[in-house]
C-alpha cells in the first residue's frame, strides 16, 4: 500500500482527528513548527475561554510560539453550533490560503471534520424570538418534556434523538418552528465542503490500553493544574443546563466536589470513566465516518510530522 503522505504532493492543509488524549495537539505543534503553519481548532470544548484546563487546550506557552486560531474565543454563556464553527473556519481557511500559510486543523469533534470535508446542509437561521422561547422553556421543563413536545411536532426527528439530548432537541424544535420544515429534511440536503483533495486527512489511532493510561494521567494533571478552580468558577456562573459547556467531561463531577456534594476522589474517578467512554464513542465515529482516512499510531507521530510538514511546504517556507 502506498504511503498517503508520500503520495500527497503539495497539500494545502492537513486535518488531524483522534480520540481525546491521543497526542493530537503535540502532533499539530510539531508540524506547525516545521512548516510555519497555523493550528486551527476543531474541538467543540476548546472554543471556550473559561475552560483552558478542563478542555485540555494548548498551554499559553504552546500558543505563544505558534499561531492558534478558534481557541478560547467564545464565552461558555454563548450558544455555539457546528454551523457557527463552520462559518468561522471557512473565514480562517480563506485567510490562510491568501497568506499562503499551511493550515493544520486538529481536534476530536467528528462533526466539525464532517462539516469541513463534506459540508453542512443549508439550514436557514433560526428566528431569535423562537430561540429565546425554547431556551427559556428548556430551563423550566427539562429535556424529557422537550422531547415529548418534539414528538408531537416532528415525530421522525424525535425518534432520532435521545430524550436526554437537550441541545439537539432544542435545535430541532427551533428549526421546525422557524422554517416549518423538519431539521431532518434540511440535513438531507447536500452541503459544500471547505476542503478538497488537496487536504491531507489523518486519524491518530492509539492502542486502547495506552490511551486509557494517558486519559487517567492527564485528568490527574488537570486537577493539579487548576481544573477544580475552573469547575468552581463554572458552577458559580449558574449556566443554563442546556449549554454545551456544562456538559464537558469532568465539569459536573468536579463542580459537585467543590460544592461539597460529592467526594473529590470519587469525582475524579467518575470523570476518568466518562472520558474513557467518550474516547470509545470518538473511535466508533472515526471508524464509521472516516474509515478511509489513513491512521497514524502515537509512536509514529514524530516521524510522520516531518513528512507531513514536507507535504505542506517544508521548513523552508
PDB file of C-alpha atoms in Angstrom:
ATOM      1  CA  UNK A   1       0.000   0.000   0.000  1.00  0.00           C
ATOM      2  CA  UNK A   2       1.324   3.440  -0.925  1.00  0.00           C
ATOM      3  CA  UNK A   3       2.128   5.871   1.843  1.00  0.00           C
ATOM      4  CA  UNK A   4      -0.644   8.547   1.715  1.00  0.00           C
ATOM      5  CA  UNK A   5       1.725  11.214   2.995  1.00  0.00           C
ATOM      6  CA  UNK A   6       4.420  10.472   0.437  1.00  0.00           C
ATOM      7  CA  UNK A   7       1.925  10.439  -2.440  1.00  0.00           C
ATOM      8  CA  UNK A   8       0.157  13.614  -1.363  1.00  0.00           C
ATOM      9  CA  UNK A   9       2.352  16.072  -3.213  1.00  0.00           C
ATOM     10  CA  UNK A  10       1.919  19.690  -2.127  1.00  0.00           C
ATOM     11  CA  UNK A  11      -1.003  19.811   0.318  1.00  0.00           C
ATOM     12  CA  UNK A  12      -2.896  22.996   1.209  1.00  0.00           C
ATOM     13  CA  UNK A  13      -3.991  21.798   4.650  1.00  0.00           C
ATOM     14  CA  UNK A  14      -3.836  18.820   6.982  1.00  0.00           C
ATOM     15  CA  UNK A  15      -6.751  17.592   9.091  1.00  0.00           C
ATOM     16  CA  UNK A  16      -5.782  15.663  12.249  1.00  0.00           C
ATOM     17  CA  UNK A  17      -8.527  13.830  14.112  1.00  0.00           C
ATOM     18  CA  UNK A  18      -8.255  11.413  17.007  1.00  0.00           C
ATOM     19  CA  UNK A  19      -9.692  10.462  20.385  1.00  0.00           C
ATOM     20  CA  UNK A  20      -9.127  12.588  23.449  1.00  0.00           C
ATOM     21  CA  UNK A  21      -5.627  12.351  24.988  1.00  0.00           C
ATOM     22  CA  UNK A  22      -4.156  10.679  21.898  1.00  0.00           C
ATOM     23  CA  UNK A  23      -1.490  13.343  21.318  1.00  0.00           C
ATOM     24  CA  UNK A  24      -3.184  15.356  18.560  1.00  0.00           C
ATOM     25  CA  UNK A  25      -2.042  18.751  19.835  1.00  0.00           C
ATOM     26  CA  UNK A  26       1.605  17.697  20.099  1.00  0.00           C
ATOM     27  CA  UNK A  27       1.421  16.265  16.565  1.00  0.00           C
ATOM     28  CA  UNK A  28      -0.039  19.519  15.257  1.00  0.00           C
ATOM     29  CA  UNK A  29       2.595  21.599  17.053  1.00  0.00           C
ATOM     30  CA  UNK A  30       5.428  19.537  15.581  1.00  0.00           C
ATOM     31  CA  UNK A  31       4.015  20.010  12.078  1.00  0.00           C
ATOM     32  CA  UNK A  32       3.383  23.731  12.549  1.00  0.00           C
ATOM     33  CA  UNK A  33       6.915  24.362  13.821  1.00  0.00           C
ATOM     34  CA  UNK A  34       8.414  22.530  10.868  1.00  0.00           C
ATOM     35  CA  UNK A  35       6.382  24.289   8.159  1.00  0.00           C
ATOM     36  CA  UNK A  36       5.497  27.584   9.872  1.00  0.00           C
ATOM     37  CA  UNK A  37       1.857  26.683   9.780  1.00  0.00           C
ATOM     38  CA  UNK A  38      -1.169  27.834  11.753  1.00  0.00           C
ATOM     39  CA  UNK A  39      -3.108  25.483  14.029  1.00  0.00           C
ATOM     40  CA  UNK A  40      -6.907  25.686  13.729  1.00  0.00           C
ATOM     41  CA  UNK A  41      -9.085  24.214  16.469  1.00  0.00           C
ATOM     42  CA  UNK A  42     -11.680  21.542  15.652  1.00  0.00           C
ATOM     43  CA  UNK A  43     -12.669  20.655  19.216  1.00  0.00           C
ATOM     44  CA  UNK A  44     -16.096  21.759  20.439  1.00  0.00           C
ATOM     45  CA  UNK A  45     -14.940  22.381  24.021  1.00  0.00           C
ATOM     46  CA  UNK A  46     -11.626  24.125  23.313  1.00  0.00           C
ATOM     47  CA  UNK A  47     -13.519  27.083  21.866  1.00  0.00           C
ATOM     48  CA  UNK A  48     -14.440  28.216  25.418  1.00  0.00           C
ATOM     49  CA  UNK A  49     -12.219  30.809  27.052  1.00  0.00           C
ATOM     50  CA  UNK A  50     -13.153  29.802  30.620  1.00  0.00           C
ATOM     51  CA  UNK A  51     -12.137  26.141  30.123  1.00  0.00           C
ATOM     52  CA  UNK A  52      -8.460  26.061  29.206  1.00  0.00           C
ATOM     53  CA  UNK A  53      -7.593  23.292  31.688  1.00  0.00           C
ATOM     54  CA  UNK A  54     -10.723  21.123  31.581  1.00  0.00           C
ATOM     55  CA  UNK A  55     -10.839  21.150  27.775  1.00  0.00           C
ATOM     56  CA  UNK A  56      -7.092  20.326  27.533  1.00  0.00           C
ATOM     57  CA  UNK A  57      -6.494  23.410  25.419  1.00  0.00           C
ATOM     58  CA  UNK A  58      -2.888  24.107  24.382  1.00  0.00           C
ATOM     59  CA  UNK A  59      -0.974  25.910  27.116  1.00  0.00           C
ATOM     60  CA  UNK A  60      -0.136  29.604  26.924  1.00  0.00           C
ATOM     61  CA  UNK A  61       3.485  28.645  26.267  1.00  0.00           C
ATOM     62  CA  UNK A  62       2.461  26.467  23.310  1.00  0.00           C
ATOM     63  CA  UNK A  63       0.163  29.151  21.932  1.00  0.00           C
ATOM     64  CA  UNK A  64       2.880  31.793  22.287  1.00  0.00           C
ATOM     65  CA  UNK A  65       5.235  30.039  19.891  1.00  0.00           C
ATOM     66  CA  UNK A  66       2.756  29.106  17.146  1.00  0.00           C
ATOM     67  CA  UNK A  67      -0.300  30.929  15.815  1.00  0.00           C
ATOM     68  CA  UNK A  68      -3.507  29.245  17.042  1.00  0.00           C
ATOM     69  CA  UNK A  69      -6.998  30.090  15.763  1.00  0.00           C
ATOM     70  CA  UNK A  70     -10.533  29.397  17.074  1.00  0.00           C
ATOM     71  CA  UNK A  71      -9.279  28.571  20.569  1.00  0.00           C
ATOM     72  CA  UNK A  72     -10.847  30.178  23.655  1.00  0.00           C
ATOM     73  CA  UNK A  73     -12.724  32.790  21.646  1.00  0.00           C
ATOM     74  CA  UNK A  74     -16.252  32.076  22.930  1.00  0.00           C
ATOM     75  CA  UNK A  75     -17.835  32.516  26.368  1.00  0.00           C
ATOM     76  CA  UNK A  76     -19.436  29.476  27.982  1.00  0.00           C
ATOM     77  CA  UNK A  77     -22.584  31.617  28.255  1.00  0.00           C
ATOM     78  CA  UNK A  78     -22.954  31.764  24.452  1.00  0.00           C
ATOM     79  CA  UNK A  79     -24.835  29.168  22.415  1.00  0.00           C
ATOM     80  CA  UNK A  80     -22.489  27.699  19.830  1.00  0.00           C
ATOM     81  CA  UNK A  81     -23.104  25.274  16.974  1.00  0.00           C
ATOM     82  CA  UNK A  82     -21.257  23.341  14.319  1.00  0.00           C
ATOM     83  CA  UNK A  83     -22.752  25.783  11.821  1.00  0.00           C
ATOM     84  CA  UNK A  84     -21.114  28.735  13.528  1.00  0.00           C
ATOM     85  CA  UNK A  85     -17.807  26.872  13.750  1.00  0.00           C
ATOM     86  CA  UNK A  86     -18.024  26.012  10.068  1.00  0.00           C
ATOM     87  CA  UNK A  87     -18.532  29.670   9.142  1.00  0.00           C
ATOM     88  CA  UNK A  88     -15.615  30.762  11.328  1.00  0.00           C
ATOM     89  CA  UNK A  89     -13.372  28.008   9.979  1.00  0.00           C
ATOM     90  CA  UNK A  90     -14.250  28.992   6.400  1.00  0.00           C
ATOM     91  CA  UNK A  91     -13.078  32.557   7.072  1.00  0.00           C
ATOM     92  CA  UNK A  92      -9.864  31.395   8.753  1.00  0.00           C
ATOM     93  CA  UNK A  93      -9.001  28.925   5.981  1.00  0.00           C
ATOM     94  CA  UNK A  94      -9.631  31.562   3.311  1.00  0.00           C
ATOM     95  CA  UNK A  95      -7.335  33.981   5.133  1.00  0.00           C
ATOM     96  CA  UNK A  96      -4.572  31.390   5.458  1.00  0.00           C
ATOM     97  CA  UNK A  97      -4.831  30.470   1.779  1.00  0.00           C
ATOM     98  CA  UNK A  98      -4.490  34.152   0.884  1.00  0.00           C
ATOM     99  CA  UNK A  99      -1.385  34.344   3.078  1.00  0.00           C
ATOM    100  CA  UNK A 100      -0.042  31.068   1.578  1.00  0.00           C
ATOM    101  CA  UNK A 101       0.228  29.653   5.093  1.00  0.00           C
ATOM    102  CA  UNK A 102      -0.458  25.953   5.789  1.00  0.00           C
ATOM    103  CA  UNK A 103      -3.482  25.187   7.962  1.00  0.00           C
ATOM    104  CA  UNK A 104      -3.256  22.362  10.494  1.00  0.00           C
ATOM    105  CA  UNK A 105      -6.823  21.625  11.618  1.00  0.00           C
ATOM    106  CA  UNK A 106      -6.817  19.483  14.756  1.00  0.00           C
ATOM    107  CA  UNK A 107      -9.435  18.188  17.177  1.00  0.00           C
ATOM    108  CA  UNK A 108     -11.666  15.373  18.279  1.00  0.00           C
ATOM    109  CA  UNK A 109     -15.115  16.604  17.223  1.00  0.00           C
ATOM    110  CA  UNK A 110     -16.109  14.379  14.339  1.00  0.00           C
ATOM    111  CA  UNK A 111     -18.987  16.581  13.206  1.00  0.00           C
ATOM    112  CA  UNK A 112     -16.618  19.526  12.724  1.00  0.00           C
ATOM    113  CA  UNK A 113     -14.461  17.447  10.383  1.00  0.00           C
ATOM    114  CA  UNK A 114     -17.578  16.259   8.575  1.00  0.00           C
ATOM    115  CA  UNK A 115     -18.535  19.908   8.042  1.00  0.00           C
ATOM    116  CA  UNK A 116     -15.078  20.579   6.586  1.00  0.00           C
ATOM    117  CA  UNK A 117     -14.817  17.594   4.283  1.00  0.00           C
ATOM    118  CA  UNK A 118     -18.471  17.080   3.305  1.00  0.00           C
ATOM    119  CA  UNK A 119     -20.196  20.368   4.083  1.00  0.00           C
ATOM    120  CA  UNK A 120     -23.330  21.136   6.088  1.00  0.00           C
ATOM    121  CA  UNK A 121     -26.907  21.253   4.951  1.00  0.00           C
ATOM    122  CA  UNK A 122     -28.138  24.823   4.350  1.00  0.00           C
ATOM    123  CA  UNK A 123     -30.427  25.256   7.367  1.00  0.00           C
ATOM    124  CA  UNK A 124     -31.805  28.835   7.443  1.00  0.00           C
ATOM    125  CA  UNK A 125     -31.083  30.987  10.522  1.00  0.00           C
ATOM    126  CA  UNK A 126     -33.439  30.465  13.458  1.00  0.00           C
ATOM    127  CA  UNK A 127     -35.670  33.388  14.438  1.00  0.00           C
ATOM    128  CA  UNK A 128     -34.234  34.894  17.640  1.00  0.00           C
ATOM    129  CA  UNK A 129     -37.647  35.142  19.294  1.00  0.00           C
ATOM    130  CA  UNK A 130     -38.224  31.445  18.630  1.00  0.00           C
ATOM    131  CA  UNK A 131     -34.784  30.609  20.016  1.00  0.00           C
ATOM    132  CA  UNK A 132     -35.406  32.651  23.173  1.00  0.00           C
ATOM    133  CA  UNK A 133     -38.777  30.964  23.706  1.00  0.00           C
ATOM    134  CA  UNK A 134     -37.436  27.418  23.564  1.00  0.00           C
ATOM    135  CA  UNK A 135     -34.257  28.177  25.531  1.00  0.00           C
ATOM    136  CA  UNK A 136     -36.324  29.737  28.279  1.00  0.00           C
ATOM    137  CA  UNK A 137     -38.740  26.824  28.322  1.00  0.00           C
ATOM    138  CA  UNK A 138     -35.888  24.317  28.463  1.00  0.00           C
ATOM    139  CA  UNK A 139     -34.754  25.682  31.813  1.00  0.00           C
ATOM    140  CA  UNK A 140     -38.239  25.192  33.242  1.00  0.00           C
ATOM    141  CA  UNK A 141     -39.390  21.816  31.921  1.00  0.00           C
ATOM    142  CA  UNK A 142     -36.215  19.867  31.142  1.00  0.00           C
ATOM    143  CA  UNK A 143     -35.049  17.688  28.261  1.00  0.00           C
ATOM    144  CA  UNK A 144     -37.612  14.876  28.605  1.00  0.00           C
ATOM    145  CA  UNK A 145     -40.568  17.263  28.338  1.00  0.00           C
ATOM    146  CA  UNK A 146     -38.932  18.993  25.375  1.00  0.00           C
ATOM    147  CA  UNK A 147     -38.527  15.617  23.697  1.00  0.00           C
ATOM    148  CA  UNK A 148     -42.232  14.894  24.237  1.00  0.00           C
ATOM    149  CA  UNK A 149     -43.068  18.234  22.596  1.00  0.00           C
ATOM    150  CA  UNK A 150     -40.828  17.367  19.644  1.00  0.00           C
ATOM    151  CA  UNK A 151     -42.628  14.031  19.272  1.00  0.00           C
ATOM    152  CA  UNK A 152     -45.875  15.964  18.705  1.00  0.00           C
ATOM    153  CA  UNK A 153     -44.370  18.353  16.165  1.00  0.00           C
ATOM    154  CA  UNK A 154     -41.762  16.195  14.424  1.00  0.00           C
ATOM    155  CA  UNK A 155     -42.048  12.513  15.386  1.00  0.00           C
ATOM    156  CA  UNK A 156     -39.486  11.343  12.827  1.00  0.00           C
ATOM    157  CA  UNK A 157     -36.840  13.711  14.194  1.00  0.00           C
ATOM    158  CA  UNK A 158     -37.750  12.883  17.796  1.00  0.00           C
ATOM    159  CA  UNK A 159     -37.138   9.194  17.065  1.00  0.00           C
ATOM    160  CA  UNK A 160     -33.568  10.053  16.050  1.00  0.00           C
ATOM    161  CA  UNK A 161     -32.722  11.819  19.320  1.00  0.00           C
ATOM    162  CA  UNK A 162     -32.199  10.632  22.871  1.00  0.00           C
ATOM    163  CA  UNK A 163     -34.685  12.163  25.366  1.00  0.00           C
ATOM    164  CA  UNK A 164     -31.722  13.466  27.381  1.00  0.00           C
ATOM    165  CA  UNK A 165     -30.050  15.297  24.478  1.00  0.00           C
ATOM    166  CA  UNK A 166     -31.400  18.749  25.285  1.00  0.00           C
ATOM    167  CA  UNK A 167     -29.147  20.655  22.877  1.00  0.00           C
ATOM    168  CA  UNK A 168     -30.174  18.710  19.775  1.00  0.00           C
ATOM    169  CA  UNK A 169     -33.823  18.577  20.830  1.00  0.00           C
ATOM    170  CA  UNK A 170     -33.825  22.360  21.183  1.00  0.00           C
ATOM    171  CA  UNK A 171     -32.226  22.731  17.771  1.00  0.00           C
ATOM    172  CA  UNK A 172     -34.896  20.506  16.174  1.00  0.00           C
ATOM    173  CA  UNK A 173     -37.732  22.433  17.826  1.00  0.00           C
ATOM    174  CA  UNK A 174     -36.277  25.803  16.852  1.00  0.00           C
ATOM    175  CA  UNK A 175     -35.812  24.777  13.225  1.00  0.00           C
ATOM    176  CA  UNK A 176     -39.264  23.294  12.689  1.00  0.00           C
ATOM    177  CA  UNK A 177     -40.947  26.314  14.271  1.00  0.00           C
ATOM    178  CA  UNK A 178     -38.814  28.838  12.368  1.00  0.00           C
ATOM    179  CA  UNK A 179     -38.902  27.156   8.959  1.00  0.00           C
ATOM    180  CA  UNK A 180     -41.957  24.895   9.007  1.00  0.00           C
ATOM    181  CA  UNK A 181     -39.737  22.008   7.939  1.00  0.00           C
ATOM    182  CA  UNK A 182     -38.099  19.213   9.902  1.00  0.00           C
ATOM    183  CA  UNK A 183     -34.417  19.524  10.686  1.00  0.00           C
ATOM    184  CA  UNK A 184     -34.060  16.059   9.126  1.00  0.00           C
ATOM    185  CA  UNK A 185     -35.340  17.467   5.811  1.00  0.00           C
ATOM    186  CA  UNK A 186     -32.765  20.247   5.861  1.00  0.00           C
ATOM    187  CA  UNK A 187     -29.977  17.862   6.838  1.00  0.00           C
ATOM    188  CA  UNK A 188     -30.782  15.649   3.856  1.00  0.00           C
ATOM    189  CA  UNK A 189     -29.679  18.445   1.519  1.00  0.00           C
ATOM    190  CA  UNK A 190     -26.076  18.303   0.318  1.00  0.00           C
ATOM    191  CA  UNK A 191     -23.663  20.899   1.682  1.00  0.00           C
ATOM    192  CA  UNK A 192     -20.480  22.374   0.187  1.00  0.00           C
ATOM    193  CA  UNK A 193     -17.121  21.057   1.501  1.00  0.00           C
ATOM    194  CA  UNK A 194     -14.498  23.564   2.673  1.00  0.00           C
ATOM    195  CA  UNK A 195     -11.536  21.338   1.800  1.00  0.00           C
ATOM    196  CA  UNK A 196     -10.919  19.099  -1.169  1.00  0.00           C
ATOM    197  CA  UNK A 197      -8.419  16.574  -2.419  1.00  0.00           C
ATOM    198  CA  UNK A 198      -5.563  18.960  -1.657  1.00  0.00           C
ATOM    199  CA  UNK A 199      -6.049  18.321   2.089  1.00  0.00           C
ATOM    200  CA  UNK A 200      -4.214  15.517   3.868  1.00  0.00           C
ATOM    201  CA  UNK A 201      -6.579  13.769   6.294  1.00  0.00           C
ATOM    202  CA  UNK A 202      -5.218  11.697   9.186  1.00  0.00           C
ATOM    203  CA  UNK A 203      -6.564   9.979  12.291  1.00  0.00           C
ATOM    204  CA  UNK A 204      -4.368   9.183  15.296  1.00  0.00           C
ATOM    205  CA  UNK A 205      -5.185   5.602  16.285  1.00  0.00           C
ATOM    206  CA  UNK A 206      -3.717   4.609  19.668  1.00  0.00           C
ATOM    207  CA  UNK A 207      -3.740   1.266  21.423  1.00  0.00           C
ATOM    208  CA  UNK A 208      -6.685   1.100  23.850  1.00  0.00           C
ATOM    209  CA  UNK A 209      -4.589   0.322  26.970  1.00  0.00           C
ATOM    210  CA  UNK A 210      -2.104   3.087  26.120  1.00  0.00           C
ATOM    211  CA  UNK A 211      -4.927   5.585  25.630  1.00  0.00           C
ATOM    212  CA  UNK A 212      -6.636   4.684  28.912  1.00  0.00           C
ATOM    213  CA  UNK A 213      -3.386   5.199  30.814  1.00  0.00           C
ATOM    214  CA  UNK A 214      -2.959   8.590  29.129  1.00  0.00           C
ATOM    215  CA  UNK A 215      -6.527   9.600  29.949  1.00  0.00           C
ATOM    216  CA  UNK A 216      -6.099   8.733  33.624  1.00  0.00           C
ATOM    217  CA  UNK A 217      -2.761  10.522  33.948  1.00  0.00           C
ATOM    218  CA  UNK A 218      -3.981  13.596  32.071  1.00  0.00           C
ATOM    219  CA  UNK A 219      -7.046  14.045  34.234  1.00  0.00           C
ATOM    220  CA  UNK A 220      -4.936  13.837  37.383  1.00  0.00           C
ATOM    221  CA  UNK A 221      -2.761  16.578  35.876  1.00  0.00           C
ATOM    222  CA  UNK A 222      -5.829  18.674  35.031  1.00  0.00           C
ATOM    223  CA  UNK A 223      -6.947  18.608  38.666  1.00  0.00           C
ATOM    224  CA  UNK A 224      -3.475  19.573  39.844  1.00  0.00           C
ATOM    225  CA  UNK A 225      -3.150  22.390  37.309  1.00  0.00           C
ATOM    226  CA  UNK A 226      -6.372  24.264  38.045  1.00  0.00           C
ATOM    227  CA  UNK A 227      -9.250  22.046  36.979  1.00  0.00           C
ATOM    228  CA  UNK A 228     -11.003  22.372  40.332  1.00  0.00           C
ATOM    229  CA  UNK A 229     -10.805  26.135  40.175  1.00  0.00           C
ATOM    230  CA  UNK A 230     -12.280  26.166  36.681  1.00  0.00           C
ATOM    231  CA  UNK A 231     -15.101  23.858  37.757  1.00  0.00           C
ATOM    232  CA  UNK A 232     -15.841  26.094  40.766  1.00  0.00           C
ATOM    233  CA  UNK A 233     -15.978  29.190  38.547  1.00  0.00           C
ATOM    234  CA  UNK A 234     -18.343  27.462  36.119  1.00  0.00           C
ATOM    235  CA  UNK A 235     -20.619  26.330  38.960  1.00  0.00           C
ATOM    236  CA  UNK A 236     -20.760  29.884  40.301  1.00  0.00           C
ATOM    237  CA  UNK A 237     -21.851  31.153  36.874  1.00  0.00           C
ATOM    238  CA  UNK A 238     -25.073  29.095  37.184  1.00  0.00           C
ATOM    239  CA  UNK A 239     -25.129  28.232  33.493  1.00  0.00           C
ATOM    240  CA  UNK A 240     -28.248  27.094  31.713  1.00  0.00           C
ATOM    241  CA  UNK A 241     -28.049  23.258  31.914  1.00  0.00           C
ATOM    242  CA  UNK A 242     -28.703  23.143  28.157  1.00  0.00           C
ATOM    243  CA  UNK A 243     -25.451  24.962  27.403  1.00  0.00           C
ATOM    244  CA  UNK A 244     -22.856  22.601  25.858  1.00  0.00           C
ATOM    245  CA  UNK A 245     -20.028  23.782  28.139  1.00  0.00           C
ATOM    246  CA  UNK A 246     -21.816  22.464  31.220  1.00  0.00           C
ATOM    247  CA  UNK A 247     -21.743  19.012  29.625  1.00  0.00           C
ATOM    248  CA  UNK A 248     -17.970  18.980  29.140  1.00  0.00           C
ATOM    249  CA  UNK A 249     -16.466  15.841  30.626  1.00  0.00           C
ATOM    250  CA  UNK A 250     -15.310  16.378  34.188  1.00  0.00           C
ATOM    251  CA  UNK A 251     -17.078  19.689  34.743  1.00  0.00           C
ATOM    252  CA  UNK A 252     -20.162  18.422  36.555  1.00  0.00           C
ATOM    253  CA  UNK A 253     -18.476  15.887  38.917  1.00  0.00           C
ATOM    254  CA  UNK A 254     -15.713  18.337  39.840  1.00  0.00           C
ATOM    255  CA  UNK A 255     -18.247  21.125  40.366  1.00  0.00           C
ATOM    256  CA  UNK A 256     -20.205  18.832  42.683  1.00  0.00           C
ATOM    257  CA  UNK A 257     -16.995  18.041  44.569  1.00  0.00           C
ATOM    258  CA  UNK A 258     -16.035  21.675  45.138  1.00  0.00           C
ATOM    259  CA  UNK A 259     -19.591  22.393  46.318  1.00  0.00           C
ATOM    260  CA  UNK A 260     -19.362  19.545  48.827  1.00  0.00           C
ATOM    261  CA  UNK A 261     -21.926  17.367  47.060  1.00  0.00           C
ATOM    262  CA  UNK A 262     -19.501  14.601  46.052  1.00  0.00           C
ATOM    263  CA  UNK A 263     -16.230  13.164  47.345  1.00  0.00           C
ATOM    264  CA  UNK A 264     -13.308  14.515  45.301  1.00  0.00           C
ATOM    265  CA  UNK A 265     -11.646  11.152  44.708  1.00  0.00           C
ATOM    266  CA  UNK A 266     -14.967   9.703  43.534  1.00  0.00           C
ATOM    267  CA  UNK A 267     -15.498  12.724  41.256  1.00  0.00           C
ATOM    268  CA  UNK A 268     -12.084  12.219  39.684  1.00  0.00           C
ATOM    269  CA  UNK A 269     -12.724   8.534  39.053  1.00  0.00           C
ATOM    270  CA  UNK A 270     -16.129   9.348  37.551  1.00  0.00           C
ATOM    271  CA  UNK A 271     -14.523  11.877  35.208  1.00  0.00           C
ATOM    272  CA  UNK A 272     -11.858   9.376  34.123  1.00  0.00           C
ATOM    273  CA  UNK A 273     -14.527   6.777  33.382  1.00  0.00           C
ATOM    274  CA  UNK A 274     -16.603   9.294  31.418  1.00  0.00           C
ATOM    275  CA  UNK A 275     -13.520  10.310  29.433  1.00  0.00           C
ATOM    276  CA  UNK A 276     -12.705   6.704  28.536  1.00  0.00           C
ATOM    277  CA  UNK A 277     -16.292   6.185  27.369  1.00  0.00           C
ATOM    278  CA  UNK A 278     -16.142   9.355  25.325  1.00  0.00           C
ATOM    279  CA  UNK A 279     -12.913   8.192  23.675  1.00  0.00           C
ATOM    280  CA  UNK A 280     -14.638   4.949  22.714  1.00  0.00           C
ATOM    281  CA  UNK A 281     -17.505   6.894  21.115  1.00  0.00           C
ATOM    282  CA  UNK A 282     -14.990   9.018  19.216  1.00  0.00           C
ATOM    283  CA  UNK A 283     -13.201   5.939  17.920  1.00  0.00           C
ATOM    284  CA  UNK A 284     -16.520   4.488  16.762  1.00  0.00           C
ATOM    285  CA  UNK A 285     -17.320   7.721  14.903  1.00  0.00           C
ATOM    286  CA  UNK A 286     -13.893   7.797  13.220  1.00  0.00           C
ATOM    287  CA  UNK A 287     -14.216   4.159  12.217  1.00  0.00           C
ATOM    288  CA  UNK A 288     -17.713   4.607  10.756  1.00  0.00           C
ATOM    289  CA  UNK A 289     -17.493   8.119   9.327  1.00  0.00           C
ATOM    290  CA  UNK A 290     -13.783   8.472   8.499  1.00  0.00           C
ATOM    291  CA  UNK A 291     -12.822   4.901   7.671  1.00  0.00           C
ATOM    292  CA  UNK A 292     -10.866   5.962   4.568  1.00  0.00           C
ATOM    293  CA  UNK A 293      -8.668   8.448   6.451  1.00  0.00           C
ATOM    294  CA  UNK A 294      -5.148   6.998   6.938  1.00  0.00           C
ATOM    295  CA  UNK A 295      -4.241   6.049  10.511  1.00  0.00           C
ATOM    296  CA  UNK A 296      -1.113   7.131  12.395  1.00  0.00           C
ATOM    297  CA  UNK A 297      -0.020   5.454  15.629  1.00  0.00           C
ATOM    298  CA  UNK A 298       1.125   7.704  18.510  1.00  0.00           C
ATOM    299  CA  UNK A 299       4.550   6.070  18.333  1.00  0.00           C
ATOM    300  CA  UNK A 300       4.946   7.222  14.726  1.00  0.00           C
ATOM    301  CA  UNK A 301       3.773  10.831  15.025  1.00  0.00           C
ATOM    302  CA  UNK A 302       7.221  12.401  15.425  1.00  0.00           C
ATOM    303  CA  UNK A 303       8.495  10.948  12.168  1.00  0.00           C
ATOM    304  CA  UNK A 304       5.119  11.472  10.492  1.00  0.00           C
ATOM    305  CA  UNK A 305       5.127  15.150  11.486  1.00  0.00           C
ATOM    306  CA  UNK A 306       8.261  15.800   9.458  1.00  0.00           C
ATOM    307  CA  UNK A 307       6.815  14.086   6.382  1.00  0.00           C
ATOM    308  CA  UNK A 308       3.534  15.970   6.737  1.00  0.00           C
ATOM    309  CA  UNK A 309       5.413  19.260   7.058  1.00  0.00           C
ATOM    310  CA  UNK A 310       7.242  18.474   3.819  1.00  0.00           C
ATOM    311  CA  UNK A 311       3.918  17.819   2.088  1.00  0.00           C
ATOM    312  CA  UNK A 312       2.696  21.194   3.364  1.00  0.00           C
ATOM    313  CA  UNK A 313       5.755  23.017   2.040  1.00  0.00           C
ATOM    314  CA  UNK A 314       8.567  22.134   4.434  1.00  0.00           C
ATOM    315  CA  UNK A 315      10.569  24.061   6.973  1.00  0.00           C
ATOM    316  CA  UNK A 316      11.946  26.464   4.423  1.00  0.00           C
ATOM    317  CA  UNK A 317       8.716  28.257   3.623  1.00  0.00           C
TER     318      UNK A 317
END
